[in-house]
XYZ file of C-alpha atoms in Angstrom:
334
model
C -55.229 45.901 96.705
C -53.577 42.545 98.129
C -53.425 43.894 101.718
C -56.900 45.182 101.236
C -58.345 41.743 100.215
C -56.429 40.343 103.371
C -58.160 42.748 105.495
C -61.250 42.349 104.434
C -61.472 38.512 104.614
C -59.874 38.501 108.190
C -62.420 41.356 109.298
C -65.120 39.446 108.173
C -64.349 35.964 109.671
C -64.063 38.274 112.781
C -67.103 39.801 112.283
C -68.767 36.125 112.062
C -67.170 34.957 115.635
C -68.365 38.425 117.075
C -71.891 37.651 115.286
C -71.452 41.301 114.139
C -72.803 42.599 110.574
C -70.811 40.772 108.120
C -71.901 42.879 104.812
C -70.901 46.145 107.012
C -67.789 44.902 108.137
C -66.522 43.731 104.639
C -67.617 46.870 103.037
C -65.681 49.034 105.521
C -62.548 46.788 105.685
C -62.783 47.224 101.479
C -63.135 51.013 101.853
C -60.826 51.661 104.950
C -57.868 52.442 102.831
C -59.225 53.776 99.721
C -58.323 57.549 100.770
C -54.844 56.710 101.077
C -55.150 57.444 97.225
C -56.237 60.780 97.483
C -54.596 63.946 96.916
C -56.110 65.297 100.072
C -54.057 62.488 102.647
C -51.329 62.386 100.512
C -50.574 66.189 101.136
C -52.260 65.520 104.661
C -51.250 61.964 105.777
C -52.667 62.673 109.282
C -55.865 63.098 107.500
C -55.898 59.358 106.973
C -59.331 57.580 108.198
C -60.680 60.977 108.634
C -61.190 61.982 105.276
C -62.102 57.980 104.468
C -64.891 58.423 106.838
C -66.397 61.965 104.886
C -65.959 60.122 101.420
C -67.620 57.382 102.702
C -70.683 59.561 103.998
C -70.538 61.684 100.513
C -70.679 58.637 98.763
C -74.032 57.488 101.087
C -72.329 54.744 103.119
C -74.113 53.537 106.192
C -72.822 55.255 109.394
C -71.695 52.143 110.565
C -68.973 51.471 107.348
C -67.928 55.222 107.544
C -67.100 54.997 111.192
C -65.203 52.149 110.898
C -63.413 53.735 108.010
C -62.227 56.493 110.294
C -61.817 54.284 113.655
C -59.906 51.513 112.435
C -56.857 52.868 112.775
C -58.042 53.527 116.876
C -55.994 53.338 119.008
C -53.235 55.403 117.577
C -51.152 55.866 120.943
C -51.401 54.994 124.278
C -54.505 55.912 125.887
C -55.926 56.564 122.620
C -59.954 55.578 122.673
C -60.870 52.753 120.789
C -62.932 51.827 117.976
C -66.584 51.690 118.855
C -68.835 48.798 117.884
C -68.331 45.293 116.633
C -68.068 46.182 113.168
C -65.134 49.096 113.868
C -63.663 46.592 116.052
C -63.165 43.510 113.351
C -62.126 45.749 110.810
C -59.155 47.331 113.409
C -58.320 44.165 114.644
C -58.009 42.772 111.210
C -55.677 45.626 109.792
C -53.533 45.018 112.715
C -53.257 41.324 112.797
C -52.448 41.101 109.262
C -49.554 43.575 109.883
C -48.041 41.542 112.503
C -48.622 38.353 111.050
C -47.032 39.557 107.375
C -44.075 41.703 109.107
C -43.490 38.327 111.298
C -44.078 35.930 108.969
C -40.685 37.332 106.858
C -38.767 37.695 109.834
C -39.156 41.742 110.349
C -39.428 41.626 114.143
C -38.589 44.677 116.242
C -35.498 44.368 117.959
C -34.386 46.801 121.097
C -35.476 50.112 120.182
C -35.922 49.222 116.362
C -39.427 49.187 115.369
C -39.685 50.955 111.975
C -42.868 49.650 111.472
C -44.795 50.151 114.835
C -45.396 46.599 115.644
C -45.251 47.230 118.985
C -48.075 49.765 118.768
C -50.339 47.304 116.463
C -49.731 44.767 119.123
C -50.791 46.953 122.313
C -53.841 47.654 120.105
C -54.865 44.345 119.680
C -54.526 43.442 122.930
C -56.396 47.009 124.275
C -58.969 46.063 121.825
C -59.569 42.426 122.840
C -59.490 43.325 126.609
C -61.029 46.309 126.929
C -64.067 46.012 124.656
C -64.331 42.104 125.911
C -64.867 40.271 122.605
C -64.888 36.746 123.011
C -62.121 35.932 120.412
C -59.154 33.547 120.575
C -55.902 34.972 119.499
C -54.013 32.293 118.607
C -56.947 31.484 116.024
C -56.989 35.076 114.598
C -53.339 34.803 114.075
C -53.875 31.455 112.173
C -56.968 32.789 110.046
C -54.816 35.896 108.992
C -51.762 33.505 108.113
C -54.388 31.954 105.699
C -55.014 34.942 103.603
C -51.420 35.420 102.308
C -50.286 32.881 99.343
C -48.119 29.807 99.536
C -44.398 30.869 100.244
C -45.321 34.647 101.391
C -44.628 33.947 104.754
C -43.221 31.479 106.961
C -40.654 29.838 105.043
C -37.240 28.945 105.886
C -36.129 30.261 109.167
C -39.192 31.758 109.331
C -41.457 28.631 109.689
C -41.982 29.139 113.522
C -43.376 33.021 113.328
C -46.792 32.156 114.861
C -45.217 30.944 118.051
C -42.623 34.039 117.897
C -45.435 36.363 117.167
C -47.507 35.359 120.544
C -44.295 35.239 122.143
C -44.402 38.738 121.233
C -48.136 39.539 122.213
C -47.656 38.167 125.590
C -44.716 40.214 126.655
C -46.582 43.110 125.295
C -49.768 42.265 127.299
C -47.150 41.487 130.618
C -45.913 45.333 130.185
C -49.571 46.373 129.490
C -51.079 44.858 132.837
C -47.797 46.200 134.703
C -48.479 49.787 133.651
C -52.469 49.578 134.381
C -51.142 48.604 138.067
C -52.235 45.101 138.195
C -50.054 43.081 141.020
C -46.635 41.556 139.589
C -47.497 37.722 141.129
C -51.363 37.808 139.500
C -49.631 38.953 136.504
C -46.824 36.274 136.168
C -49.359 33.500 137.307
C -51.857 34.115 134.879
C -49.553 34.881 131.955
C -47.838 31.562 132.837
C -50.334 29.691 131.173
C -50.087 31.829 128.269
C -53.822 32.622 127.645
C -55.082 33.586 124.234
C -58.556 34.853 125.629
C -57.683 38.118 126.144
C -60.754 39.508 127.174
C -60.950 36.919 130.078
C -57.349 37.911 131.594
C -58.887 40.595 134.124
C -61.235 38.923 135.386
C -58.297 36.182 136.046
C -56.127 38.867 137.536
C -58.650 39.531 140.234
C -59.572 36.190 140.995
C -56.001 35.496 141.446
C -55.864 38.653 143.817
C -58.637 37.270 145.679
C -56.820 33.785 146.050
C -54.155 35.280 147.601
C -56.177 36.506 150.238
C -57.169 32.929 151.939
C -55.436 31.139 154.451
C -54.792 27.872 152.227
C -53.184 30.031 149.149
C -49.540 29.897 150.569
C -49.525 26.151 151.334
C -51.353 25.451 148.199
C -48.711 27.389 146.011
C -46.027 25.813 147.820
C -47.482 22.133 146.881
C -48.270 23.093 143.319
C -44.572 23.820 143.078
C -43.492 20.864 144.500
C -46.107 18.777 142.347
C -44.765 20.203 139.327
C -40.985 19.724 140.137
C -42.390 15.830 141.075
C -43.685 15.764 137.398
C -41.118 17.187 135.627
C -38.622 14.852 136.945
C -41.196 11.747 136.301
C -41.196 12.570 132.321
C -44.209 11.056 130.936
C -47.381 10.721 133.043
C -50.620 9.225 132.246
C -53.890 10.695 132.856
C -56.084 7.814 133.985
C -56.396 6.953 137.844
C -57.179 3.579 138.810
C -58.905 3.652 142.610
C -58.027 -0.082 143.067
C -54.400 0.928 143.055
C -54.626 2.792 146.199
C -53.273 1.345 149.249
C -53.416 4.415 151.440
C -55.859 6.450 152.971
C -54.598 9.780 152.271
C -54.778 8.672 148.494
C -58.102 7.680 148.797
C -58.856 11.352 150.527
C -56.928 13.325 147.959
C -58.815 11.491 145.109
C -62.202 11.918 146.581
C -61.601 15.552 147.298
C -59.819 16.813 143.939
C -63.019 15.479 142.380
C -65.074 17.488 144.314
C -63.030 20.503 143.752
C -62.936 19.798 140.068
C -66.411 19.705 139.588
C -67.021 22.859 141.578
C -64.247 24.946 140.040
C -65.632 23.727 136.547
C -69.202 25.023 137.238
C -67.469 28.344 138.409
C -65.263 28.456 135.138
C -68.487 27.697 133.106
C -69.971 30.658 134.635
C -66.928 33.127 134.521
C -66.496 32.986 138.210
C -62.626 32.524 138.124
C -62.637 33.621 141.803
C -64.901 30.983 142.914
C -62.864 28.182 140.717
C -59.670 29.500 142.628
C -61.700 29.270 146.146
C -63.247 25.604 145.722
C -59.180 24.498 145.824
C -59.192 25.702 149.094
C -60.414 22.383 150.209
C -57.713 20.625 148.860
C -55.004 22.303 151.302
C -55.479 19.367 154.140
C -55.592 16.130 151.767
C -52.847 17.426 150.033
C -50.695 18.133 153.180
C -51.798 14.773 154.130
C -50.775 12.998 151.006
C -47.308 14.409 151.044
C -46.953 13.337 154.592
C -48.099 9.590 154.207
C -47.455 8.811 150.862
C -44.545 7.722 149.030
C -45.134 9.014 145.419
C -42.178 6.989 144.048
C -43.080 3.757 144.936
C -41.274 0.616 144.463
C -44.294 -1.006 142.350
C -44.297 0.437 138.871
C -48.044 0.466 138.637
C -48.760 2.254 141.914
C -45.891 4.785 141.167
C -47.830 5.449 137.900
C -51.068 5.883 139.396
C -49.912 8.303 141.948
C -48.077 10.432 139.298
C -51.562 10.366 137.586
C -53.319 11.751 140.514
C -50.608 14.362 141.000
C -50.989 14.929 137.383
C -54.757 15.805 137.342
C -54.167 17.444 140.555
C -51.574 20.077 138.948
C -53.935 20.709 136.312
C -57.011 21.325 138.929
C -54.796 23.728 140.584
C -53.725 25.633 137.002
C -57.108 25.686 135.602
C -57.312 29.413 136.207
C -53.417 30.467 136.359
C -49.962 28.711 137.797
C -50.714 29.447 141.416
C -47.070 28.090 142.173
C -45.929 31.528 140.961
C -48.026 33.062 144.008
C -45.305 31.376 146.806
C -44.106 33.745 148.784
C -40.028 33.741 149.044
C -38.619 33.706 152.421
């Protein structure tokens, strides 16, 4: 009963986020596990969900509710059909995410070949639904909402306090494997997943954008420059985020700052429209000013203010380059 209440709560929240039928979702979530108590499913466990649909239809529930009761178990295996419609997807996601949060929250994490609670299957189901049904949901937010459905002290205590981060790491690895099995470019996967995306529905478009970016003549030069910038920033430690043009002493700094402002504006316009290929293409204009900057400018200047200003410029440059993916991962090895 506690689990059903949590699933109903989470499914209803998801329905709100999707602007789906909240009442139908809440009803389907409440009835989703009812058939487990019947002699029919007790005798034939493989009929779970199937019998639930028949019982729901017999009792006069709506088609959407009856379908969600059956389909919330989908996908049951690799290549299985997904739940159809937002109501069924909301209940299915709630069922799987509640299980993942609950087990990770008490330290029951799959290790090696051992996965007695089928958590890998649940994770893959969540990822497939979010990605293939193109649901605009934040995975991190869903984990937080699910965790809020447990009573105080039930999960996330002691050594399991950081279970949410562990669960998201686990999901990222499942996503990496899923994308590799789907035949996606390995470098593109590394570049996109390096930013730990939580909007799984956007991942396919970002992968396609990275593949298109790799075809540009400027791609390798920018990838190498981005790697160099990241290394400089790591060594520098804390870097400010405010650039003062009055502290520029070299023409190359002025040129790069201007090019960065233009590229940033264009890239954000493309990102707002979901055009990630366009956003990455906007970076192409940065190749010449970036090359000139590294040829003409000493980042670690003696003057502390000038040095901090140059590091801030590189920090914003890195942020612009990594708005869609970590392009440093695209550098070809000799």
